[in-house]
Amino acid sequence: MALKEKLGKLEFIQKGLKKDLVLEDDFSQIRMVGGADVSYAGGLAYSAVVVLDYGDMQLIEEETSKSKITFPYVPSFLSFREAPPITKSVSRLKRKPNVLLVDGHGIAHPR
């Protein structure tokens, strides 16, 4: 499938996700927070995730992963490039955070 056609389908997915947007939190108690990011080198994606105790910000757990890049860099479609490696690292966690922070457009996304 050509990239332009694929992006059209992914844009449709992005617009569909908008209906699930929640602007108010409903967290009763946050005990653990996590942060994740990805860097790239030589055709590979390196992902890392950390989990911290929310009370004292002490490290609870960290995981990393290395993956082959499967999606090109395309502005406003970065989640389709970064989600697979982040998901791989998060899936390795023994203790999942109540909240996971990732960089992204958030509600400022054009779609």
mmCIF file of N, CA and C in Angstrom:
data_model
loop_
_atom_site.group_PDB
_atom_site.id
_atom_site.type_symbol
_atom_site.label_atom_id
_atom_site.label_comp_id
_atom_site.label_asym_id
_atom_site.label_seq_id
_atom_site.Cartn_x
_atom_site.Cartn_y
_atom_site.Cartn_z
ATOM 1 N N MET A 1 0.853 -1.176 0.000
ATOM 2 C CA MET A 1 0.000 0.000 0.000
ATOM 3 C C MET A 1 0.900 1.241 0.000
ATOM 4 N N ALA A 2 0.584 2.194 -0.851
ATOM 5 C CA ALA A 2 1.351 3.430 -0.942
ATOM 6 C C ALA A 2 1.198 4.235 0.343
ATOM 7 N N LEU A 3 2.243 4.988 0.678
ATOM 8 C CA LEU A 3 2.236 5.761 1.922
ATOM 9 C C LEU A 3 1.057 6.730 1.975
ATOM 10 N N LYS A 4 0.752 7.395 0.864
ATOM 11 C CA LYS A 4 -0.351 8.367 0.859
ATOM 12 C C LYS A 4 -1.675 7.687 1.214
ATOM 13 N N GLU A 5 -1.914 6.516 0.661
ATOM 14 C CA GLU A 5 -3.143 5.764 0.962
ATOM 15 C C GLU A 5 -3.154 5.326 2.428
ATOM 16 N N LYS A 6 -2.005 4.866 2.898
ATOM 17 C CA LYS A 6 -1.896 4.433 4.294
ATOM 18 C C LYS A 6 -2.152 5.600 5.246
ATOM 19 N N LEU A 7 -1.605 6.776 4.931
ATOM 20 C CA LEU A 7 -1.813 7.947 5.781
ATOM 21 C C LEU A 7 -3.282 8.347 5.813
ATOM 22 N N GLY A 8 -3.975 8.191 4.703
ATOM 23 C CA GLY A 8 -5.409 8.478 4.680
ATOM 24 C C GLY A 8 -6.166 7.587 5.649
ATOM 25 N N LYS A 9 -5.814 6.317 5.688
ATOM 26 C CA LYS A 9 -6.457 5.384 6.619
ATOM 27 C C LYS A 9 -6.088 5.711 8.062
ATOM 28 N N LEU A 10 -4.828 6.080 8.285
ATOM 29 C CA LEU A 10 -4.399 6.418 9.643
ATOM 30 C C LEU A 10 -5.042 7.720 10.121
ATOM 31 N N GLU A 11 -5.244 8.659 9.213
ATOM 32 C CA GLU A 11 -5.941 9.899 9.564
ATOM 33 C C GLU A 11 -7.381 9.588 9.983
ATOM 34 N N PHE A 12 -8.011 8.664 9.295
ATOM 35 C CA PHE A 12 -9.365 8.234 9.650
ATOM 36 C C PHE A 12 -9.371 7.652 11.068
ATOM 37 N N ILE A 13 -8.362 6.849 11.403
ATOM 38 C CA ILE A 13 -8.249 6.283 12.754
ATOM 39 C C ILE A 13 -8.083 7.398 13.777
ATOM 40 N N GLN A 14 -7.202 8.371 13.480
ATOM 41 C CA GLN A 14 -6.996 9.483 14.408
ATOM 42 C C GLN A 14 -8.297 10.240 14.672
ATOM 43 N N LYS A 15 -9.036 10.526 13.626
ATOM 44 C CA LYS A 15 -10.299 11.254 13.792
ATOM 45 C C LYS A 15 -11.301 10.436 14.593
ATOM 46 N N GLY A 16 -11.299 9.126 14.417
ATOM 47 C CA GLY A 16 -12.192 8.255 15.179
ATOM 48 C C GLY A 16 -11.850 8.217 16.656
ATOM 49 N N LEU A 17 -10.573 8.321 16.976
ATOM 50 C CA LEU A 17 -10.151 8.300 18.379
ATOM 51 C C LEU A 17 -10.610 9.539 19.143
ATOM 52 N N LYS A 18 -10.886 10.606 18.427
ATOM 53 C CA LYS A 18 -11.292 11.864 19.058
ATOM 54 C C LYS A 18 -12.540 11.696 19.924
ATOM 55 N N LYS A 19 -13.432 10.789 19.539
ATOM 56 C CA LYS A 19 -14.668 10.588 20.309
ATOM 57 C C LYS A 19 -14.394 9.982 21.684
ATOM 58 N N ASP A 20 -13.217 9.377 21.864
ATOM 59 C CA ASP A 20 -12.856 8.770 23.146
ATOM 60 C C ASP A 20 -12.073 9.720 24.050
ATOM 61 N N LEU A 21 -11.894 10.952 23.620
ATOM 62 C CA LEU A 21 -11.123 11.933 24.374
ATOM 63 C C LEU A 21 -11.779 12.233 25.715
ATOM 64 N N VAL A 22 -10.986 12.189 26.780
ATOM 65 C CA VAL A 22 -11.451 12.512 28.131
ATOM 66 C C VAL A 22 -10.654 13.717 28.604
ATOM 67 N N LEU A 23 -11.337 14.809 28.944
ATOM 68 C CA LEU A 23 -10.659 16.034 29.350
ATOM 69 C C LEU A 23 -10.598 16.216 30.863
ATOM 70 N N GLU A 24 -11.276 15.372 31.607
ATOM 71 C CA GLU A 24 -11.232 15.453 33.068
ATOM 72 C C GLU A 24 -10.691 14.140 33.600
ATOM 73 N N ASP A 25 -9.784 14.241 34.586
ATOM 74 C CA ASP A 25 -9.243 13.000 35.128
ATOM 75 C C ASP A 25 -10.245 12.366 36.081
ATOM 76 N N ASP A 26 -10.115 11.065 36.244
ATOM 77 C CA ASP A 26 -10.970 10.334 37.180
ATOM 78 C C ASP A 26 -10.115 9.382 38.019
ATOM 79 N N PHE A 27 -8.898 9.821 38.309
ATOM 80 C CA PHE A 27 -7.998 9.000 39.107
ATOM 81 C C PHE A 27 -8.332 9.164 40.581
ATOM 82 N N SER A 28 -8.677 8.074 41.223
ATOM 83 C CA SER A 28 -8.995 8.155 42.646
ATOM 84 C C SER A 28 -7.729 8.229 43.482
ATOM 85 N N GLN A 29 -6.721 7.466 43.096
ATOM 86 C CA GLN A 29 -5.462 7.507 43.834
ATOM 87 C C GLN A 29 -4.335 7.082 42.904
ATOM 88 N N ILE A 30 -3.373 7.957 42.772
ATOM 89 C CA ILE A 30 -2.215 7.652 41.941
ATOM 90 C C ILE A 30 -1.079 7.218 42.853
ATOM 91 N N ARG A 31 -0.587 6.016 42.630
ATOM 92 C CA ARG A 31 0.539 5.510 43.425
ATOM 93 C C ARG A 31 1.826 5.452 42.614
ATOM 94 N N MET A 32 1.688 5.141 41.327
ATOM 95 C CA MET A 32 2.876 5.017 40.480
ATOM 96 C C MET A 32 2.675 5.790 39.181
ATOM 97 N N VAL A 33 3.713 6.519 38.774
ATOM 98 C CA VAL A 33 3.690 7.242 37.505
ATOM 99 C C VAL A 33 4.819 6.705 36.632
ATOM 100 N N GLY A 34 4.610 6.780 35.340
ATOM 101 C CA GLY A 34 5.627 6.308 34.410
ATOM 102 C C GLY A 34 5.896 7.339 33.342
ATOM 103 N N GLY A 35 7.038 7.215 32.723
ATOM 104 C CA GLY A 35 7.403 8.059 31.603
ATOM 105 C C GLY A 35 8.072 7.203 30.546
ATOM 106 N N ALA A 36 7.800 7.502 29.287
ATOM 107 C CA ALA A 36 8.360 6.703 28.198
ATOM 108 C C ALA A 36 8.800 7.611 27.063
ATOM 109 N N ASP A 37 9.825 7.165 26.349
ATOM 110 C CA ASP A 37 10.272 7.897 25.168
ATOM 111 C C ASP A 37 11.028 6.945 24.250
ATOM 112 N N VAL A 38 11.300 7.426 23.052
ATOM 113 C CA VAL A 38 11.974 6.632 22.028
ATOM 114 C C VAL A 38 13.066 7.488 21.395
ATOM 115 N N SER A 39 14.197 6.873 21.092
ATOM 116 C CA SER A 39 15.223 7.524 20.278
ATOM 117 C C SER A 39 15.548 6.590 19.112
ATOM 118 N N TYR A 40 16.191 7.152 18.096
ATOM 119 C CA TYR A 40 16.410 6.405 16.861
ATOM 120 C C TYR A 40 17.865 6.490 16.428
ATOM 121 N N ALA A 41 18.384 5.380 15.924
ATOM 122 C CA ALA A 41 19.736 5.352 15.364
ATOM 123 C C ALA A 41 19.871 4.128 14.464
ATOM 124 N N GLY A 42 20.411 4.338 13.282
ATOM 125 C CA GLY A 42 20.720 3.231 12.393
ATOM 126 C C GLY A 42 19.569 2.306 12.059
ATOM 127 N N GLY A 43 18.390 2.856 11.826
ATOM 128 C CA GLY A 43 17.241 2.029 11.469
ATOM 129 C C GLY A 43 16.587 1.315 12.636
ATOM 130 N N LEU A 44 17.014 1.646 13.852
ATOM 131 C CA LEU A 44 16.442 1.017 15.045
ATOM 132 C C LEU A 44 15.804 2.058 15.951
ATOM 133 N N ALA A 45 14.790 1.617 16.680
ATOM 134 C CA ALA A 45 14.125 2.446 17.689
ATOM 135 C C ALA A 45 14.503 1.890 19.057
ATOM 136 N N TYR A 46 14.966 2.762 19.929
ATOM 137 C CA TYR A 46 15.326 2.388 21.295
ATOM 138 C C TYR A 46 14.320 3.045 22.228
ATOM 139 N N SER A 47 13.568 2.230 22.936
ATOM 140 C CA SER A 47 12.517 2.733 23.816
ATOM 141 C C SER A 47 12.887 2.471 25.267
ATOM 142 N N ALA A 48 12.518 3.409 26.126
ATOM 143 C CA ALA A 48 12.733 3.240 27.562
ATOM 144 C C ALA A 48 11.490 3.703 28.304
ATOM 145 N N VAL A 49 11.187 3.021 29.394
ATOM 146 C CA VAL A 49 10.083 3.412 30.265
ATOM 147 C C VAL A 49 10.558 3.268 31.707
ATOM 148 N N VAL A 50 10.184 4.239 32.529
ATOM 149 C CA VAL A 50 10.495 4.174 33.957
ATOM 150 C C VAL A 50 9.200 4.278 34.739
ATOM 151 N N VAL A 51 9.172 3.654 35.898
ATOM 152 C CA VAL A 51 8.037 3.743 36.812
ATOM 153 C C VAL A 51 8.574 4.283 38.131
ATOM 154 N N LEU A 52 7.927 5.333 38.636
ATOM 155 C CA LEU A 52 8.335 5.974 39.876
ATOM 156 C C LEU A 52 7.214 5.925 40.895
ATOM 157 N N ASP A 53 7.589 5.887 42.163
ATOM 158 C CA ASP A 53 6.619 6.042 43.241
ATOM 159 C C ASP A 53 6.170 7.499 43.223
ATOM 160 N N TYR A 54 4.873 7.742 43.178
ATOM 161 C CA TYR A 54 4.365 9.105 43.064
ATOM 162 C C TYR A 54 4.638 9.925 44.320
ATOM 163 N N GLY A 55 4.697 9.273 45.466
ATOM 164 C CA GLY A 55 4.913 9.988 46.718
ATOM 165 C C GLY A 55 6.314 10.545 46.874
ATOM 166 N N ASP A 56 7.322 9.725 46.612
ATOM 167 C CA ASP A 56 8.702 10.171 46.836
ATOM 168 C C ASP A 56 9.551 10.187 45.564
ATOM 169 N N MET A 57 8.947 9.861 44.433
ATOM 170 C CA MET A 57 9.614 9.860 43.130
ATOM 171 C C MET A 57 10.834 8.938 43.078
ATOM 172 N N GLN A 58 10.818 7.890 43.880
ATOM 173 C CA GLN A 58 11.883 6.892 43.835
ATOM 174 C C GLN A 58 11.606 5.902 42.706
ATOM 175 N N LEU A 59 12.669 5.476 42.063
ATOM 176 C CA LEU A 59 12.554 4.531 40.958
ATOM 177 C C LEU A 59 12.044 3.182 41.453
ATOM 178 N N ILE A 60 10.996 2.685 40.810
ATOM 179 C CA ILE A 60 10.444 1.368 41.114
ATOM 180 C C ILE A 60 10.926 0.345 40.089
ATOM 181 N N GLU A 61 10.887 0.749 38.817
ATOM 182 C CA GLU A 61 11.233 -0.197 37.761
ATOM 183 C C GLU A 61 11.582 0.564 36.489
ATOM 184 N N GLU A 62 12.391 -0.059 35.657
ATOM 185 C CA GLU A 62 12.704 0.493 34.338
ATOM 186 C C GLU A 62 12.840 -0.654 33.348
ATOM 187 N N GLU A 63 12.452 -0.383 32.122
ATOM 188 C CA GLU A 63 12.560 -1.377 31.054
ATOM 189 C C GLU A 63 12.971 -0.671 29.768
ATOM 190 N N THR A 64 13.640 -1.396 28.911
ATOM 191 C CA THR A 64 14.035 -0.873 27.610
ATOM 192 C C THR A 64 13.731 -1.911 26.536
ATOM 193 N N SER A 65 13.728 -1.448 25.305
ATOM 194 C CA SER A 65 13.586 -2.377 24.184
ATOM 195 C C SER A 65 14.252 -1.781 22.955
ATOM 196 N N LYS A 66 14.583 -2.644 22.042
ATOM 197 C CA LYS A 66 15.166 -2.252 20.758
ATOM 198 C C LYS A 66 14.303 -2.889 19.676
ATOM 199 N N SER A 67 13.885 -2.092 18.705
ATOM 200 C CA SER A 67 13.016 -2.582 17.639
ATOM 201 C C SER A 67 13.466 -2.020 16.301
ATOM 202 N N LYS A 68 13.144 -2.741 15.255
ATOM 203 C CA LYS A 68 13.353 -2.226 13.908
ATOM 204 C C LYS A 68 12.284 -1.169 13.645
ATOM 205 N N ILE A 69 12.671 -0.062 13.023
ATOM 206 C CA ILE A 69 11.710 0.990 12.689
ATOM 207 C C ILE A 69 10.794 0.464 11.589
ATOM 208 N N THR A 70 9.488 0.524 11.830
ATOM 209 C CA THR A 70 8.525 -0.018 10.866
ATOM 210 C C THR A 70 7.657 1.050 10.210
ATOM 211 N N PHE A 71 7.820 2.306 10.641
ATOM 212 C CA PHE A 71 6.992 3.381 10.090
ATOM 213 C C PHE A 71 7.880 4.614 9.931
ATOM 214 N N PRO A 72 7.782 5.325 8.809
ATOM 215 C CA PRO A 72 8.643 6.495 8.603
ATOM 216 C C PRO A 72 8.230 7.669 9.489
ATOM 217 N N TYR A 73 9.141 8.635 9.611
ATOM 218 C CA TYR A 73 8.787 9.869 10.317
ATOM 219 C C TYR A 73 7.885 10.693 9.409
ATOM 220 N N VAL A 74 6.669 10.940 9.867
ATOM 221 C CA VAL A 74 5.713 11.771 9.142
ATOM 222 C C VAL A 74 5.078 12.696 10.176
ATOM 223 N N PRO A 75 5.248 14.031 10.032
ATOM 224 C CA PRO A 75 4.655 14.947 11.006
ATOM 225 C C PRO A 75 3.166 14.671 11.208
ATOM 226 N N SER A 76 2.732 14.725 12.438
ATOM 227 C CA SER A 76 1.365 14.496 12.934
ATOM 228 C C SER A 76 0.938 13.025 12.901
ATOM 229 N N PHE A 77 1.861 12.129 12.537
ATOM 230 C CA PHE A 77 1.598 10.688 12.584
ATOM 231 C C PHE A 77 2.652 9.972 13.434
ATOM 232 N N LEU A 78 3.319 10.726 14.307
ATOM 233 C CA LEU A 78 4.425 10.171 15.085
ATOM 234 C C LEU A 78 3.990 9.029 15.998
ATOM 235 N N SER A 79 2.754 9.052 16.458
ATOM 236 C CA SER A 79 2.300 7.979 17.355
ATOM 237 C C SER A 79 2.373 6.609 16.681
ATOM 238 N N PHE A 80 2.179 6.556 15.373
ATOM 239 C CA PHE A 80 2.233 5.274 14.665
ATOM 240 C C PHE A 80 3.673 4.763 14.534
ATOM 241 N N ARG A 81 4.623 5.645 14.717
ATOM 242 C CA ARG A 81 6.037 5.265 14.712
ATOM 243 C C ARG A 81 6.506 4.901 16.125
ATOM 244 N N GLU A 82 6.042 5.652 17.133
ATOM 245 C CA GLU A 82 6.558 5.480 18.487
ATOM 246 C C GLU A 82 5.763 4.513 19.353
ATOM 247 N N ALA A 83 4.498 4.323 19.085
ATOM 248 C CA ALA A 83 3.685 3.444 19.944
ATOM 249 C C ALA A 83 4.185 1.999 19.976
ATOM 250 N N PRO A 84 4.552 1.394 18.845
ATOM 251 C CA PRO A 84 5.007 -0.002 18.930
ATOM 252 C C PRO A 84 6.230 -0.213 19.832
ATOM 253 N N PRO A 85 7.312 0.599 19.715
ATOM 254 C CA PRO A 85 8.429 0.368 20.630
ATOM 255 C C PRO A 85 8.090 0.687 22.089
ATOM 256 N N ILE A 86 7.286 1.722 22.328
ATOM 257 C CA ILE A 86 6.892 2.034 23.707
ATOM 258 C C ILE A 86 6.054 0.903 24.276
ATOM 259 N N THR A 87 5.121 0.394 23.489
ATOM 260 C CA THR A 87 4.282 -0.721 23.941
ATOM 261 C C THR A 87 5.137 -1.935 24.284
ATOM 262 N N LYS A 88 6.172 -2.165 23.501
ATOM 263 C CA LYS A 88 7.074 -3.292 23.770
ATOM 264 C C LYS A 88 7.748 -3.133 25.134
ATOM 265 N N SER A 89 8.243 -1.936 25.436
ATOM 266 C CA SER A 89 8.879 -1.699 26.739
ATOM 267 C C SER A 89 7.873 -1.789 27.878
ATOM 268 N N VAL A 90 6.700 -1.189 27.702
ATOM 269 C CA VAL A 90 5.673 -1.212 28.755
ATOM 270 C C VAL A 90 5.220 -2.643 29.030
ATOM 271 N N SER A 91 5.123 -3.459 27.999
ATOM 272 C CA SER A 91 4.662 -4.843 28.195
ATOM 273 C C SER A 91 5.629 -5.660 29.055
ATOM 274 N N ARG A 92 6.854 -5.223 29.155
ATOM 275 C CA ARG A 92 7.854 -5.926 29.966
ATOM 276 C C ARG A 92 7.798 -5.546 31.448
ATOM 277 N N LEU A 93 7.062 -4.493 31.777
ATOM 278 C CA LEU A 93 6.985 -4.049 33.175
ATOM 279 C C LEU A 93 6.266 -5.075 34.039
ATOM 280 N N LYS A 94 6.796 -5.297 35.216
ATOM 281 C CA LYS A 94 6.120 -6.157 36.192
ATOM 282 C C LYS A 94 5.075 -5.358 36.971
ATOM 283 N N ARG A 95 5.329 -4.059 37.145
ATOM 284 C CA ARG A 95 4.403 -3.176 37.863
ATOM 285 C C ARG A 95 4.015 -2.033 36.933
ATOM 286 N N LYS A 96 2.760 -1.978 36.581
ATOM 287 C CA LYS A 96 2.275 -0.974 35.636
ATOM 288 C C LYS A 96 1.937 0.330 36.369
ATOM 289 N N PRO A 97 2.298 1.484 35.786
ATOM 290 C CA PRO A 97 1.964 2.764 36.412
ATOM 291 C C PRO A 97 0.479 3.084 36.274
ATOM 292 N N ASN A 98 -0.026 3.898 37.195
ATOM 293 C CA ASN A 98 -1.406 4.382 37.091
ATOM 294 C C ASN A 98 -1.540 5.387 35.952
ATOM 295 N N VAL A 99 -0.466 6.127 35.700
ATOM 296 C CA VAL A 99 -0.428 7.141 34.650
ATOM 297 C C VAL A 99 0.891 6.988 33.899
ATOM 298 N N LEU A 100 0.836 7.026 32.571
ATOM 299 C CA LEU A 100 2.046 6.958 31.757
ATOM 300 C C LEU A 100 2.151 8.241 30.940
ATOM 301 N N LEU A 101 3.243 8.960 31.104
ATOM 302 C CA LEU A 101 3.465 10.207 30.380
ATOM 303 C C LEU A 101 4.309 9.933 29.138
ATOM 304 N N VAL A 102 3.816 10.401 27.999
ATOM 305 C CA VAL A 102 4.544 10.298 26.737
ATOM 306 C C VAL A 102 4.459 11.651 26.044
ATOM 307 N N ASP A 103 5.465 11.973 25.243
ATOM 308 C CA ASP A 103 5.392 13.251 24.543
ATOM 309 C C ASP A 103 4.463 13.121 23.340
ATOM 310 N N GLY A 104 3.796 14.212 23.033
ATOM 311 C CA GLY A 104 2.869 14.203 21.911
ATOM 312 C C GLY A 104 2.061 15.481 21.868
ATOM 313 N N HIS A 105 1.258 15.617 20.848
ATOM 314 C CA HIS A 105 0.431 16.807 20.669
ATOM 315 C C HIS A 105 -0.661 16.940 21.726
ATOM 316 N N GLY A 106 -1.152 15.808 22.222
ATOM 317 C CA GLY A 106 -2.292 15.873 23.135
ATOM 318 C C GLY A 106 -3.489 16.484 22.430
ATOM 319 N N ILE A 107 -4.237 17.322 23.131
ATOM 320 C CA ILE A 107 -5.437 17.920 22.525
ATOM 321 C C ILE A 107 -5.097 19.017 21.521
ATOM 322 N N ALA A 108 -3.812 19.394 21.417
ATOM 323 C CA ALA A 108 -3.400 20.388 20.427
ATOM 324 C C ALA A 108 -3.152 19.755 19.053
ATOM 325 N N HIS A 109 -3.337 18.440 18.940
ATOM 326 C CA HIS A 109 -3.114 17.751 17.664
ATOM 327 C C HIS A 109 -4.062 18.312 16.611
ATOM 328 N N PRO A 110 -3.595 18.451 15.377
ATOM 329 C CA PRO A 110 -4.456 19.022 14.341
ATOM 330 C C PRO A 110 -5.716 18.213 14.038
ATOM 331 N N ARG A 111 -5.743 16.937 14.408
ATOM 332 C CA ARG A 111 -6.944 16.141 14.177
ATOM 333 C C ARG A 111 -7.541 15.762 15.500
#
